[in-house]
Short mmCIF file of C-alpha atoms in Angstrom, two decimals:
data_model
loop_
_atom_site.label_atom_id
_atom_site.label_comp_id
_atom_site.label_asym_id
_atom_site.label_seq_id
_atom_site.Cartn_x
_atom_site.Cartn_y
_atom_site.Cartn_z
CA MET A 1 -73.91 -117.78 -69.33
CA ALA A 2 -75.94 -120.92 -68.66
CA GLY A 3 -74.51 -121.26 -65.26
CA ASP A 4 -75.59 -117.67 -64.36
CA PRO A 5 -78.35 -118.02 -61.58
CA PHE A 6 -79.60 -114.48 -62.79
CA LEU A 7 -80.30 -115.75 -66.32
CA SER A 8 -81.65 -119.15 -65.70
CA ASP A 9 -85.23 -120.03 -65.83
CA PRO A 10 -86.55 -120.16 -62.10
CA SER A 11 -89.54 -122.64 -63.04
CA LYS A 12 -87.00 -125.29 -64.69
CA LYS A 13 -84.58 -124.84 -61.51
CA ARG A 14 -87.40 -125.36 -58.94
CA LYS A 15 -88.79 -128.38 -60.71
CA ARG A 16 -86.77 -131.68 -60.19
CA ASN A 17 -87.42 -134.85 -61.86
CA ARG A 18 -89.80 -137.12 -59.84
CA VAL A 19 -89.27 -140.77 -60.18
CA THR A 20 -92.74 -142.25 -60.75
CA SER A 21 -91.77 -145.85 -60.25
CA LEU A 22 -92.04 -147.37 -57.03
CA ALA A 23 -89.51 -150.02 -57.55
CA LYS A 24 -86.77 -147.66 -57.36
CA LYS A 25 -87.98 -146.12 -53.86
CA GLN A 26 -88.64 -149.53 -52.29
CA LYS A 27 -85.61 -151.40 -50.47
CA THR A 28 -85.40 -154.72 -50.65
CA PRO A 29 -86.37 -155.95 -47.35
CA THR A 30 -83.47 -158.07 -45.46
CA PRO A 31 -85.14 -161.81 -44.88
CA SER A 32 -85.11 -162.75 -41.32
CA PRO A 33 -84.32 -166.27 -40.39
CA ALA A 34 -87.53 -168.21 -39.75
CA PRO A 35 -88.04 -169.28 -35.94
CA HIS A 36 -87.38 -172.72 -34.75
CA ASP A 37 -90.22 -174.74 -34.06
CA SER A 38 -88.61 -175.30 -30.39
CA GLU A 39 -88.52 -171.70 -29.86
CA ILE A 40 -92.38 -171.39 -30.33
CA SER A 41 -94.11 -171.22 -27.36
CA SER A 42 -97.79 -171.34 -26.05
CA GLU A 43 -97.60 -167.73 -25.27
CA SER A 44 -97.09 -167.06 -29.00
CA ASP A 45 -100.18 -169.13 -29.71
CA LEU A 46 -102.22 -166.98 -27.35
CA SER A 47 -101.14 -163.90 -28.99
CA GLY A 48 -101.66 -165.33 -32.43
CA SER A 49 -105.74 -166.14 -30.94
CA GLU A 50 -106.00 -162.33 -29.47
CA ASP A 51 -104.66 -161.00 -32.51
CA GLU A 52 -106.91 -162.90 -35.05
CA ALA A 53 -109.60 -162.02 -32.73
CA LYS A 54 -108.75 -158.11 -32.76
CA PHE A 55 -108.54 -158.35 -36.81
CA GLU A 56 -112.29 -159.83 -37.00
CA LYS A 57 -113.32 -157.19 -34.63
CA GLU A 58 -111.72 -154.30 -36.69
CA ASP A 59 -113.28 -156.14 -39.78
CA GLY A 60 -116.52 -156.03 -38.21
CA ASP A 61 -116.31 -152.39 -37.33
CA LEU A 62 -114.95 -151.62 -41.12
CA GLU A 63 -118.15 -153.47 -42.29
CA SER A 64 -120.52 -151.16 -39.99
CA GLU A 65 -118.95 -148.24 -41.04
CA ASP A 66 -119.13 -149.20 -45.01
CA GLU A 67 -122.90 -149.76 -44.20
CA PHE A 68 -123.52 -146.11 -43.39
CA ALA A 69 -120.54 -144.61 -45.71
CA ALA A 70 -123.02 -143.74 -48.53
CA GLU A 71 -125.73 -141.87 -46.52
CA GLY A 72 -125.90 -138.16 -46.45
CA ALA A 73 -126.01 -135.69 -43.95
CA ALA A 74 -129.80 -135.65 -43.51
CA GLU A 75 -129.82 -139.17 -43.40
CA LYS A 76 -127.34 -139.34 -40.34
CA ARG A 77 -129.11 -136.59 -38.47
CA ARG A 78 -132.18 -138.82 -38.97
CA ARG A 79 -130.63 -141.96 -37.85
CA LEU A 80 -128.96 -140.48 -34.78
CA ALA A 81 -132.48 -138.54 -33.94
CA LYS A 82 -134.20 -142.04 -34.00
CA GLN A 83 -131.46 -143.83 -31.91
CA TYR A 84 -131.77 -140.98 -29.25
CA LEU A 85 -135.24 -141.61 -29.02
CA ASP A 86 -135.06 -145.09 -28.65
CA ASN A 87 -132.75 -144.54 -26.10
CA LEU A 88 -134.78 -142.30 -24.18
CA LYS A 89 -137.78 -145.35 -24.26
CA ALA A 90 -135.28 -147.70 -23.18
CA GLN A 91 -134.69 -145.32 -20.23
CA GLU A 92 -138.46 -145.24 -19.66
CA ILE A 93 -138.67 -148.79 -19.78
CA ASP A 94 -136.14 -149.64 -17.20
CA GLY A 95 -137.92 -147.60 -14.55
CA ASP A 96 -139.91 -149.41 -11.85
CA ASP A 97 -143.12 -147.50 -12.37
CA PHE A 98 -143.28 -148.24 -16.15
CA ASP A 99 -146.78 -147.31 -17.90
CA ALA A 100 -147.12 -147.38 -21.42
CA ALA A 101 -148.88 -144.42 -21.78
CA ASP A 102 -145.89 -142.72 -20.69
CA LEU A 103 -144.16 -143.15 -23.85
CA ASP A 104 -146.18 -141.23 -26.20
CA GLU A 105 -145.38 -138.27 -28.15
CA ASP A 106 -145.97 -135.82 -25.71
CA HIS A 107 -143.72 -137.60 -22.96
CA LEU A 108 -140.73 -137.90 -25.48
CA ALA A 109 -141.21 -134.07 -26.59
CA ARG A 110 -140.99 -132.83 -22.86
CA ARG A 111 -137.79 -134.64 -22.44
CA LEU A 112 -136.46 -133.05 -25.53
CA GLN A 113 -137.45 -129.89 -24.43
CA GLU A 114 -135.68 -130.51 -21.15
CA ASP A 115 -132.16 -131.89 -22.66
CA VAL A 116 -132.37 -128.75 -25.03
CA ALA A 117 -133.19 -126.19 -22.33
CA GLU A 118 -130.11 -127.41 -20.26
CA THR A 119 -128.02 -127.61 -22.88
CA LYS A 120 -128.65 -123.84 -23.68
CA GLY A 121 -129.05 -122.90 -19.84
CA TYR A 122 -132.96 -121.74 -20.07
CA VAL A 123 -135.00 -122.35 -16.75
CA TYR A 124 -137.32 -125.48 -17.30
CA LYS A 125 -137.94 -127.06 -13.59
CA PHE A 126 -141.03 -125.48 -12.24
CA TYR A 127 -140.93 -126.47 -8.73
CA SER A 128 -142.68 -123.72 -6.96
CA ASP A 129 -146.15 -124.99 -7.17
CA LYS A 130 -145.05 -128.29 -5.80
CA VAL A 131 -142.86 -126.86 -2.64
CA GLU A 132 -145.27 -124.09 -1.52
CA PRO A 133 -147.94 -126.41 -0.06
CA GLN A 134 -145.17 -128.58 1.91
CA LEU A 135 -143.62 -125.77 3.43
CA GLY A 136 -145.74 -125.63 6.33
CA GLU A 137 -145.50 -129.27 7.14
CA VAL A 138 -141.92 -130.12 5.93
CA GLN A 139 -140.01 -131.85 8.99
CA PRO A 140 -136.30 -130.54 9.41
CA ARG A 141 -133.96 -133.06 10.00
CA THR A 142 -130.96 -131.85 12.10
CA VAL A 143 -127.72 -133.33 13.17
CA ARG A 144 -125.70 -131.40 15.67
CA ILE A 145 -121.98 -130.65 14.90
CA GLY A 146 -119.49 -130.57 17.51
CA SER A 147 -117.26 -128.18 15.80
CA LYS A 148 -116.11 -124.62 16.57
CA ASN A 149 -118.37 -122.85 13.98
CA VAL A 150 -119.32 -124.41 10.92
CA THR A 151 -118.25 -122.22 7.70
CA GLY A 152 -119.50 -124.19 4.85
CA VAL A 153 -121.21 -127.49 3.24
CA SER A 154 -121.08 -129.05 -0.20
CA VAL A 155 -123.34 -132.08 -1.69
CA LYS A 156 -122.61 -134.88 -3.75
CA TYR A 157 -125.68 -137.18 -3.07
CA PRO A 158 -125.84 -139.43 -1.04
CA TYR A 159 -122.80 -137.70 0.59
CA ILE A 160 -122.43 -134.41 2.28
CA TYR A 161 -119.20 -132.70 3.44
CA THR A 162 -118.96 -129.92 6.22
CA VAL A 163 -116.00 -127.51 7.39
CA SER A 164 -115.84 -125.39 10.25
CA LYS A 165 -113.63 -122.82 11.89
CA ASP A 166 -111.42 -125.32 13.59
CA MET A 167 -109.95 -126.71 10.52
CA GLU A 168 -112.40 -130.02 10.49
CA LEU A 169 -113.49 -131.65 7.43
CA ILE A 170 -116.56 -134.17 7.91
CA LYS A 171 -117.90 -136.67 5.40
CA TRP A 172 -121.77 -137.59 6.02
CA ARG A 173 -124.16 -139.72 4.80
CA HIS A 174 -127.66 -139.24 4.16
CA THR A 175 -130.28 -142.13 4.08
CA SER A 176 -133.87 -140.87 2.77
CA GLY A 177 -135.93 -140.13 5.79
CA LYS A 178 -133.11 -140.33 8.20
CA LYS A 179 -130.62 -137.88 9.68
CA PRO A 180 -127.05 -137.65 8.26
CA GLN A 181 -124.79 -139.79 9.44
CA ARG A 182 -121.31 -139.38 10.34
CA VAL A 183 -118.75 -141.43 8.05
CA LYS A 184 -115.17 -139.97 8.41
CA HIS A 185 -113.57 -136.90 9.39
CA THR A 186 -110.05 -135.09 9.35
CA LYS A 187 -108.92 -132.30 11.39
CA GLY A 188 -105.69 -129.91 11.05
CA GLY A 189 -103.77 -127.80 13.31
CA SER A 190 -100.58 -129.18 14.96
CA ARG A 191 -102.63 -130.35 17.88
CA PHE A 192 -104.70 -132.86 15.63
CA PHE A 193 -102.00 -133.11 12.66
CA LYS A 194 -98.26 -133.74 12.75
CA LEU A 195 -96.47 -131.30 11.05
CA ASN A 196 -93.79 -132.05 8.24
CA ALA A 197 -91.49 -129.47 8.49
CA SER A 198 -89.24 -130.56 5.74
CA ASN A 199 -92.36 -130.22 3.25
CA PRO A 200 -94.53 -127.43 4.48
CA SER A 201 -96.91 -127.87 1.48
CA ALA A 202 -97.92 -131.43 2.49
CA ASN A 203 -99.42 -130.14 5.81
CA HIS A 204 -103.13 -129.78 6.86
CA HIS A 205 -104.96 -126.45 7.19
CA TRP A 206 -103.46 -124.55 9.67
CA ASP A 207 -105.95 -121.89 10.02
CA GLN A 208 -109.88 -121.88 9.81
CA ILE A 209 -111.53 -123.64 6.60
CA ASN A 210 -113.85 -121.26 4.65
CA CYS A 211 -115.31 -122.98 1.86
CA VAL A 212 -115.91 -126.79 0.59
CA ALA A 213 -116.79 -128.13 -2.66
CA ALA A 214 -117.25 -131.90 -3.93
CA SER A 215 -116.40 -132.52 -7.46
CA PRO A 216 -119.24 -133.71 -10.11
CA ASP A 217 -117.80 -137.10 -10.41
CA GLY A 218 -117.60 -137.83 -6.65
CA LYS A 219 -113.92 -138.36 -6.68
CA PHE A 220 -112.56 -135.13 -5.07
CA VAL A 221 -113.34 -133.01 -2.30
CA VAL A 222 -111.65 -129.24 -2.18
CA THR A 223 -111.51 -127.12 0.56
CA GLY A 224 -109.76 -123.37 0.80
CA GLY A 225 -109.12 -121.56 4.04
CA SER A 226 -107.43 -118.57 5.60
CA ASP A 227 -104.17 -120.16 5.42
CA ALA A 228 -104.07 -119.05 1.58
CA ARG A 229 -104.42 -123.10 0.78
CA LEU A 230 -106.38 -125.10 -1.77
CA ILE A 231 -106.04 -128.82 -0.44
CA ILE A 232 -107.49 -131.51 -2.80
CA TRP A 233 -108.88 -134.84 -0.66
CA SER A 234 -109.85 -138.22 -2.10
CA ALA A 235 -113.69 -138.32 -1.44
CA GLU A 236 -113.09 -141.86 -0.23
CA ASN A 237 -111.23 -141.69 2.54
CA LEU A 238 -110.21 -138.00 2.95
CA SER A 239 -106.61 -138.40 2.42
CA CYS A 240 -104.39 -135.42 1.05
CA LEU A 241 -103.71 -135.56 -2.61
CA LYS A 242 -102.62 -132.25 -3.36
CA VAL A 243 -101.75 -128.76 -1.75
CA LEU A 244 -101.91 -125.78 -4.16
CA ASP A 245 -101.07 -122.28 -2.43
CA THR A 246 -102.62 -119.13 -3.22
CA ARG A 247 -101.52 -115.62 -2.08
CA GLU A 248 -104.37 -114.93 0.21
CA ALA A 249 -107.15 -116.32 1.88
CA VAL A 250 -109.96 -118.41 0.10
CA ASN A 251 -113.33 -117.17 0.60
CA SER A 252 -115.49 -119.46 -1.69
CA ILE A 253 -114.98 -122.34 -4.26
CA THR A 254 -117.36 -123.85 -6.94
CA PHE A 255 -117.26 -126.65 -9.60
CA ARG A 256 -118.47 -126.04 -13.04
CA ARG A 257 -121.18 -128.82 -13.64
CA GLY A 258 -120.08 -131.81 -15.13
CA THR A 259 -116.45 -130.94 -15.33
CA ASP A 260 -113.24 -130.79 -13.38
CA GLN A 261 -112.73 -127.31 -13.51
CA LEU A 262 -112.76 -125.32 -9.93
CA TYR A 263 -113.55 -121.49 -9.77
CA ALA A 264 -111.71 -119.95 -6.47
CA ALA A 265 -112.58 -116.44 -5.25
CA CYS A 266 -109.74 -115.11 -2.99
CA ALA A 267 -109.19 -112.47 -0.80
CA ASP A 268 -106.77 -110.69 -2.86
CA LEU A 269 -109.06 -109.43 -5.26
CA ARG A 270 -108.33 -112.20 -7.45
CA ILE A 271 -110.39 -115.46 -8.96
CA ARG A 272 -108.21 -118.29 -9.87
CA THR A 273 -109.33 -121.40 -11.91
CA PHE A 274 -107.89 -124.78 -11.56
CA SER A 275 -108.06 -128.15 -13.23
CA ILE A 276 -108.40 -130.78 -10.22
CA ASN A 277 -107.73 -133.76 -12.14
CA GLN A 278 -104.26 -132.38 -13.14
CA PHE A 279 -103.75 -130.57 -10.17
CA ALA A 280 -102.98 -127.56 -11.51
CA GLN A 281 -103.88 -123.80 -12.05
CA LEU A 282 -105.35 -122.53 -15.11
CA GLU A 283 -105.53 -118.75 -15.03
CA ILE A 284 -106.27 -115.82 -12.94
CA LEU A 285 -108.83 -113.20 -13.23
CA TYR A 286 -108.81 -109.58 -12.33
CA GLY A 287 -111.37 -106.72 -11.78
CA HIS A 288 -112.70 -106.59 -8.39
CA GLN A 289 -111.68 -103.98 -6.26
CA ASP A 290 -112.47 -105.33 -2.75
CA ASN A 291 -112.43 -108.86 -0.84
CA ILE A 292 -114.35 -111.16 -3.23
CA THR A 293 -116.69 -113.18 -0.86
CA ASP A 294 -118.56 -115.51 -3.08
CA ILE A 295 -118.87 -117.18 -6.47
CA SER A 296 -121.00 -119.31 -8.69
CA ALA A 297 -121.47 -121.34 -11.45
CA LEU A 298 -123.32 -123.28 -13.65
CA GLY A 299 -122.44 -125.62 -16.88
CA ARG A 300 -121.19 -123.23 -19.02
CA GLU A 301 -117.52 -121.72 -18.93
CA THR A 302 -118.76 -118.93 -17.17
CA CYS A 303 -118.95 -117.79 -13.29
CA VAL A 304 -120.52 -114.75 -11.49
CA SER A 305 -118.77 -113.37 -8.43
CA VAL A 306 -119.46 -110.58 -5.82
CA GLY A 307 -117.01 -108.18 -4.20
CA SER A 308 -118.56 -107.27 -1.06
CA ARG A 309 -117.55 -103.57 -0.39
CA ASP A 310 -116.98 -102.66 -4.19
CA LYS A 311 -120.71 -103.29 -4.40
CA THR A 312 -120.26 -105.24 -7.82
CA ALA A 313 -121.27 -108.39 -9.20
CA MET A 314 -118.96 -109.67 -12.18
CA PHE A 315 -120.07 -112.07 -14.71
CA TRP A 316 -116.86 -113.93 -16.07
CA LYS A 317 -116.75 -115.36 -19.71
CA ILE A 318 -113.59 -117.08 -19.34
CA ALA A 319 -113.36 -118.61 -22.90
CA GLU A 320 -113.61 -115.45 -24.10
CA GLU A 321 -111.50 -113.70 -21.77
CA SER A 322 -114.12 -110.71 -21.07
CA ARG A 323 -116.39 -109.91 -18.20
CA LEU A 324 -119.64 -107.89 -17.61
CA THR A 325 -119.80 -105.79 -14.65
CA PHE A 326 -122.96 -105.08 -12.32
CA ARG A 327 -123.14 -102.11 -10.09
CA GLY A 328 -125.30 -102.52 -6.85
CA GLY A 329 -125.20 -99.48 -4.44
CA ASP A 330 -128.71 -99.16 -3.70
CA ALA A 331 -129.19 -95.63 -3.13
CA GLU A 332 -132.71 -94.05 -1.68
CA LYS A 333 -133.47 -92.27 -5.22
CA LYS A 334 -133.41 -95.36 -6.78
CA ARG A 335 -136.63 -96.58 -4.60
CA LYS A 336 -139.69 -96.88 -6.74
CA LYS A 337 -143.26 -96.59 -5.55
CA THR A 338 -143.99 -100.36 -6.91
CA ASP A 339 -141.88 -101.90 -4.47
CA ASP A 340 -143.32 -103.94 -2.03
CA VAL A 341 -141.33 -102.32 0.88
CA ALA A 342 -142.04 -99.14 -0.03
CA ALA A 343 -145.72 -99.88 -0.62
CA ALA A 344 -146.36 -101.50 2.63
CA ALA A 345 -144.43 -99.32 4.85
CA PRO A 346 -143.85 -96.03 3.00
CA GLU A 347 -142.63 -94.25 6.39
CA ALA A 348 -139.99 -96.97 6.82
CA ALA A 349 -136.48 -95.89 7.10
CA PHE A 350 -134.29 -96.50 3.89
CA HIS A 351 -130.99 -98.30 4.55
CA ALA A 352 -128.22 -98.02 2.13
CA GLU A 353 -126.48 -101.00 0.73
CA GLY A 354 -122.97 -101.59 1.92
CA SER A 355 -121.82 -104.73 0.44
CA ILE A 356 -123.02 -107.45 -1.75
CA ASP A 357 -121.96 -110.50 -0.09
CA VAL A 358 -123.72 -113.84 -1.42
CA VAL A 359 -124.90 -114.76 -4.83
CA SER A 360 -126.07 -117.93 -6.78
CA MET A 361 -126.82 -118.42 -10.21
CA VAL A 362 -130.34 -119.38 -11.44
CA ASP A 363 -129.73 -120.33 -14.86
CA GLU A 364 -127.12 -119.20 -17.67
CA SER A 365 -128.39 -115.82 -17.91
CA HIS A 366 -129.86 -114.90 -14.60
CA PHE A 367 -128.46 -114.74 -10.72
CA VAL A 368 -129.37 -113.29 -7.36
CA THR A 369 -127.72 -111.59 -4.92
CA GLY A 370 -127.99 -110.89 -1.06
CA SER A 371 -126.58 -107.84 0.51
CA ASP A 372 -126.12 -106.55 4.12
CA ASN A 373 -128.88 -104.25 4.07
CA GLY A 374 -131.53 -107.27 3.60
CA ASN A 375 -131.62 -106.61 0.03
CA VAL A 376 -132.24 -109.51 -2.31
CA ALA A 377 -131.71 -108.83 -6.12
CA LEU A 378 -132.52 -110.70 -9.43
CA TRP A 379 -130.38 -109.84 -12.06
CA SER A 380 -130.18 -110.49 -15.81
CA LEU A 381 -127.38 -110.33 -18.21
CA SER A 382 -129.48 -107.87 -20.62
CA LYS A 383 -129.58 -105.13 -17.99
CA LYS A 384 -126.93 -103.64 -16.04
CA LYS A 385 -129.48 -102.87 -13.07
CA PRO A 386 -131.33 -105.27 -11.23
CA CYS A 387 -134.52 -106.56 -12.76
CA PHE A 388 -136.10 -106.76 -9.34
CA THR A 389 -135.06 -105.59 -5.66
CA GLN A 390 -136.67 -106.86 -2.63
CA ARG A 391 -135.81 -104.67 0.30
CA VAL A 392 -135.25 -105.70 4.20
CA ALA A 393 -136.15 -109.27 2.65
CA HIS A 394 -135.72 -110.84 6.46
CA GLY A 395 -136.94 -107.94 8.31
CA LEU A 396 -135.36 -105.72 10.78
CA LEU A 397 -133.45 -106.26 14.08
CA PRO A 398 -135.44 -105.95 17.40
CA GLN A 399 -135.42 -102.33 18.77
CA PHE A 400 -132.78 -101.64 21.74
CA GLU A 401 -133.82 -101.00 25.22
CA PRO A 402 -132.97 -97.50 26.64
CA SER A 403 -130.68 -99.21 29.07
CA GLN A 404 -128.97 -101.04 26.55
CA ALA A 405 -128.41 -98.22 24.21
CA SER A 406 -127.34 -95.58 26.79
CA ALA A 407 -125.84 -95.02 29.95
CA GLU A 408 -127.86 -92.31 30.90
CA THR A 409 -129.76 -92.64 34.05
CA GLN A 410 -132.98 -90.67 32.79
CA GLU A 411 -134.88 -92.99 30.77
CA ASP A 412 -136.22 -89.95 28.47
CA VAL A 413 -132.63 -89.00 27.95
CA ALA A 414 -131.55 -92.78 27.11
CA ALA A 415 -134.55 -93.31 24.66
CA ARG A 416 -133.54 -90.47 22.52
CA GLN A 417 -130.15 -91.99 22.23
CA ILE A 418 -131.68 -95.47 20.73
CA PRO A 419 -130.60 -95.96 17.38
CA GLU A 420 -132.68 -96.96 14.56
CA ARG A 421 -133.55 -100.56 13.87
CA GLN A 422 -131.07 -102.27 11.43
CA PRO A 423 -131.98 -104.65 8.53
CA TYR A 424 -130.91 -108.63 9.16
CA TRP A 425 -127.86 -109.23 6.81
CA ILE A 426 -128.47 -111.82 3.55
CA THR A 427 -125.54 -114.56 4.80
CA ALA A 428 -126.60 -117.38 2.48
CA ILE A 429 -128.15 -117.65 -0.71
CA TYR A 430 -129.03 -120.64 -2.90
CA SER A 431 -130.95 -121.02 -6.11
CA VAL A 432 -132.12 -124.57 -7.40
CA PRO A 433 -130.33 -124.98 -10.69
CA TYR A 434 -132.47 -124.01 -13.74
CA SER A 435 -135.70 -123.95 -11.49
CA ASP A 436 -137.91 -121.10 -10.56
CA ILE A 437 -137.37 -120.93 -6.52
CA PHE A 438 -134.22 -119.87 -4.50
CA ILE A 439 -133.47 -119.83 -0.67
CA THR A 440 -132.21 -116.94 1.30
CA GLY A 441 -130.91 -117.19 5.14
CA SER A 442 -130.07 -114.71 7.55
CA TYR A 443 -130.16 -114.92 11.30
CA SER A 444 -133.53 -114.04 11.69
CA GLY A 445 -134.64 -117.44 13.00
CA GLU A 446 -135.92 -118.77 9.46
CA ILE A 447 -134.90 -119.39 5.81
CA LYS A 448 -137.21 -118.04 3.02
CA VAL A 449 -138.33 -119.48 -0.14
CA TRP A 450 -138.82 -117.42 -3.27
CA ARG A 451 -140.54 -117.92 -6.26
CA ILE A 452 -139.39 -116.33 -9.64
CA ASP A 453 -142.18 -115.26 -11.99
CA ARG A 454 -141.83 -117.75 -14.84
CA GLU A 455 -143.94 -115.41 -17.45
CA ASN A 456 -141.12 -112.72 -17.88
CA PHE A 457 -138.65 -113.59 -15.36
CA ARG A 458 -138.70 -109.94 -14.07
CA LYS A 459 -139.58 -110.30 -10.41
CA PHE A 460 -139.91 -112.51 -7.16
CA SER A 461 -142.20 -112.98 -4.32
CA LEU A 462 -142.29 -114.62 -1.29
CA LEU A 463 -143.59 -118.15 -1.38
CA GLY A 464 -142.87 -119.12 2.32
CA SER A 465 -140.29 -119.68 5.22
CA VAL A 466 -139.06 -122.54 7.56
CA ALA A 467 -137.88 -121.94 11.00
CA MET A 468 -134.00 -122.00 11.41
CA LYS A 469 -132.20 -120.94 14.73
CA GLY A 470 -128.77 -119.43 14.33
CA VAL A 471 -126.74 -118.19 11.68
CA VAL A 472 -127.38 -119.55 8.26
CA VAL A 473 -123.71 -119.83 6.92
CA ASN A 474 -124.13 -122.03 3.85
CA ILE A 475 -127.03 -123.40 1.76
CA ASP A 476 -126.72 -126.41 -0.98
CA GLY A 477 -128.88 -129.12 -1.99
CA ALA A 478 -129.74 -132.18 -4.42
CA ASP A 479 -132.23 -132.45 -7.31
CA LEU A 480 -132.96 -136.03 -7.44
CA GLN A 481 -134.61 -136.58 -10.69
CA ASP A 482 -134.85 -140.49 -10.29
CA ASP A 483 -136.47 -140.04 -6.76
CA LYS A 484 -138.46 -137.09 -7.48
CA LYS A 485 -137.27 -135.24 -4.52
CA LEU A 486 -135.45 -131.88 -3.87
CA VAL A 487 -133.11 -132.17 -0.77
CA VAL A 488 -131.64 -128.83 0.65
CA TYR A 489 -129.31 -128.80 3.27
CA VAL A 490 -128.49 -125.70 5.68
CA ALA A 491 -125.54 -125.37 7.65
CA THR A 492 -125.87 -123.20 10.57
CA GLY A 493 -123.60 -121.82 13.46
CA LYS A 494 -123.34 -119.29 16.44
CA GLU A 495 -121.40 -116.45 14.60
CA HIS A 496 -120.63 -115.53 10.97
CA LYS A 497 -118.24 -117.36 8.74
CA LEU A 498 -115.92 -114.94 8.35
CA ALA A 499 -115.62 -112.93 11.74
CA ARG A 500 -117.73 -112.01 15.07
CA TRP A 501 -119.53 -109.36 13.73
CA LEU A 502 -122.92 -110.17 14.67
CA GLY A 503 -122.29 -110.49 18.29
CA LYS A 504 -124.42 -113.56 20.58
CA VAL A 505 -126.92 -115.16 18.06
CA GLU A 506 -129.04 -117.89 19.69
CA GLY A 507 -128.37 -121.24 17.78
CA ARG A 508 -126.10 -124.12 17.44
CA ASN A 509 -123.65 -125.41 15.02
CA ALA A 510 -125.85 -127.96 12.88
CA LEU A 511 -126.46 -129.71 9.80
CA THR A 512 -130.47 -129.67 8.87
CA CYS A 513 -131.86 -131.36 5.83
CA LEU A 514 -135.39 -130.54 4.20
CA THR A 515 -136.80 -132.72 1.95
CA PHE A 516 -139.55 -131.71 -0.55
CA ASP A 517 -141.50 -134.08 -3.04
CA LEU A 518 -141.75 -133.13 -6.50
#
């Protein structure tokens, strides 16, 4: 019965007698024949010296590791913090305008607070007091673009990239104090680009380009168009590197700060994420019920998008695979007596919100939106409704003449048929990342700069305006910390970037830059 598996002791059966002697496990190595002296070349001598240097370097690394091997966690944190402060001091000393007084504890504390604030996504750049006195005297530098109609602009200073409806991508270089200079361009369509019938995916855009984005590392430029394509270009020579197909038109794209992760808002009600370094799509986000017209992102793995006529803004937490939905649809009953417009002109007609068209993130927990009824709204992740709404932000359209509104010959009858004045759409919005100012654009002949209240971050007010003819289709900027300047680039055209809804608008296709000293 000793061989019966049901009666045997399982503990004894599972245990095996392990050989503790290493001599039994080790095999006797086969001796290799020694190389002949004549077979040893000078290359082996060089490799031998390289190996010796490598071993010496590894020994030095081991010695440095042994030096800190005995330190505890608190000592390690203290050592790294001291090293970080030394690096900050070295950066300040390397500057041209070095002053020993700048290296005091208050200055280092401010630098530490800024680094922590940007890491956590807080607003820490308060530029409004410095920008406000310059608005009346700033000199716009405008360069005309001979394209059909400009649709987008993106900045990786000192280079700027613009796209247009005639499928043209232009690379510009901007030098301080001068107008942007054209460096290179490429144009799509069968007239300017030879089509490849055997490999259609290698072709240029064959329909209008709607948006452009430059990668944070400056190596790539990505464009999206109505031909349902994302094309990745080399930023150096504007050569096509990869074509990524989408199901519908691409309306807006943006990069996550400091990474190669790209977010694309498409007309098929989906948001697609891409890794540009890998030339690959990562995932698709669902939720909007209408055409997604704009998208914005900062440093975290999140983004916010607006769905035009579904009147929602959605904040996407990509890593957590969740989203927050913020519903607009401003109605007359939502007006408060404390609103600027209602207090200043209580008899003014109310204009319902039909779509939310543009969005820009202020920091990781706040963003601003613009609508077709002239509303500019400030949102917070802690509230489902806007913290503050500025209605008719860019004013109302001019009143129609009786002859323009009616074919009646009697003037009094024609006057009764004049429609009420409509507000200017908000066609572009740009918030300087992690700052207290943002800029809105329309076709009212000016762009407006707004200041967010720094005390409670619950409202904003008008800081000033700068004259700007044409339809403001897109705004981007560069915050130059070393030069202590803020450069804002405004792309203007003669019509809206998606269609010809606005009729005839006075202006021209141009790129305008505004420089503010900080």
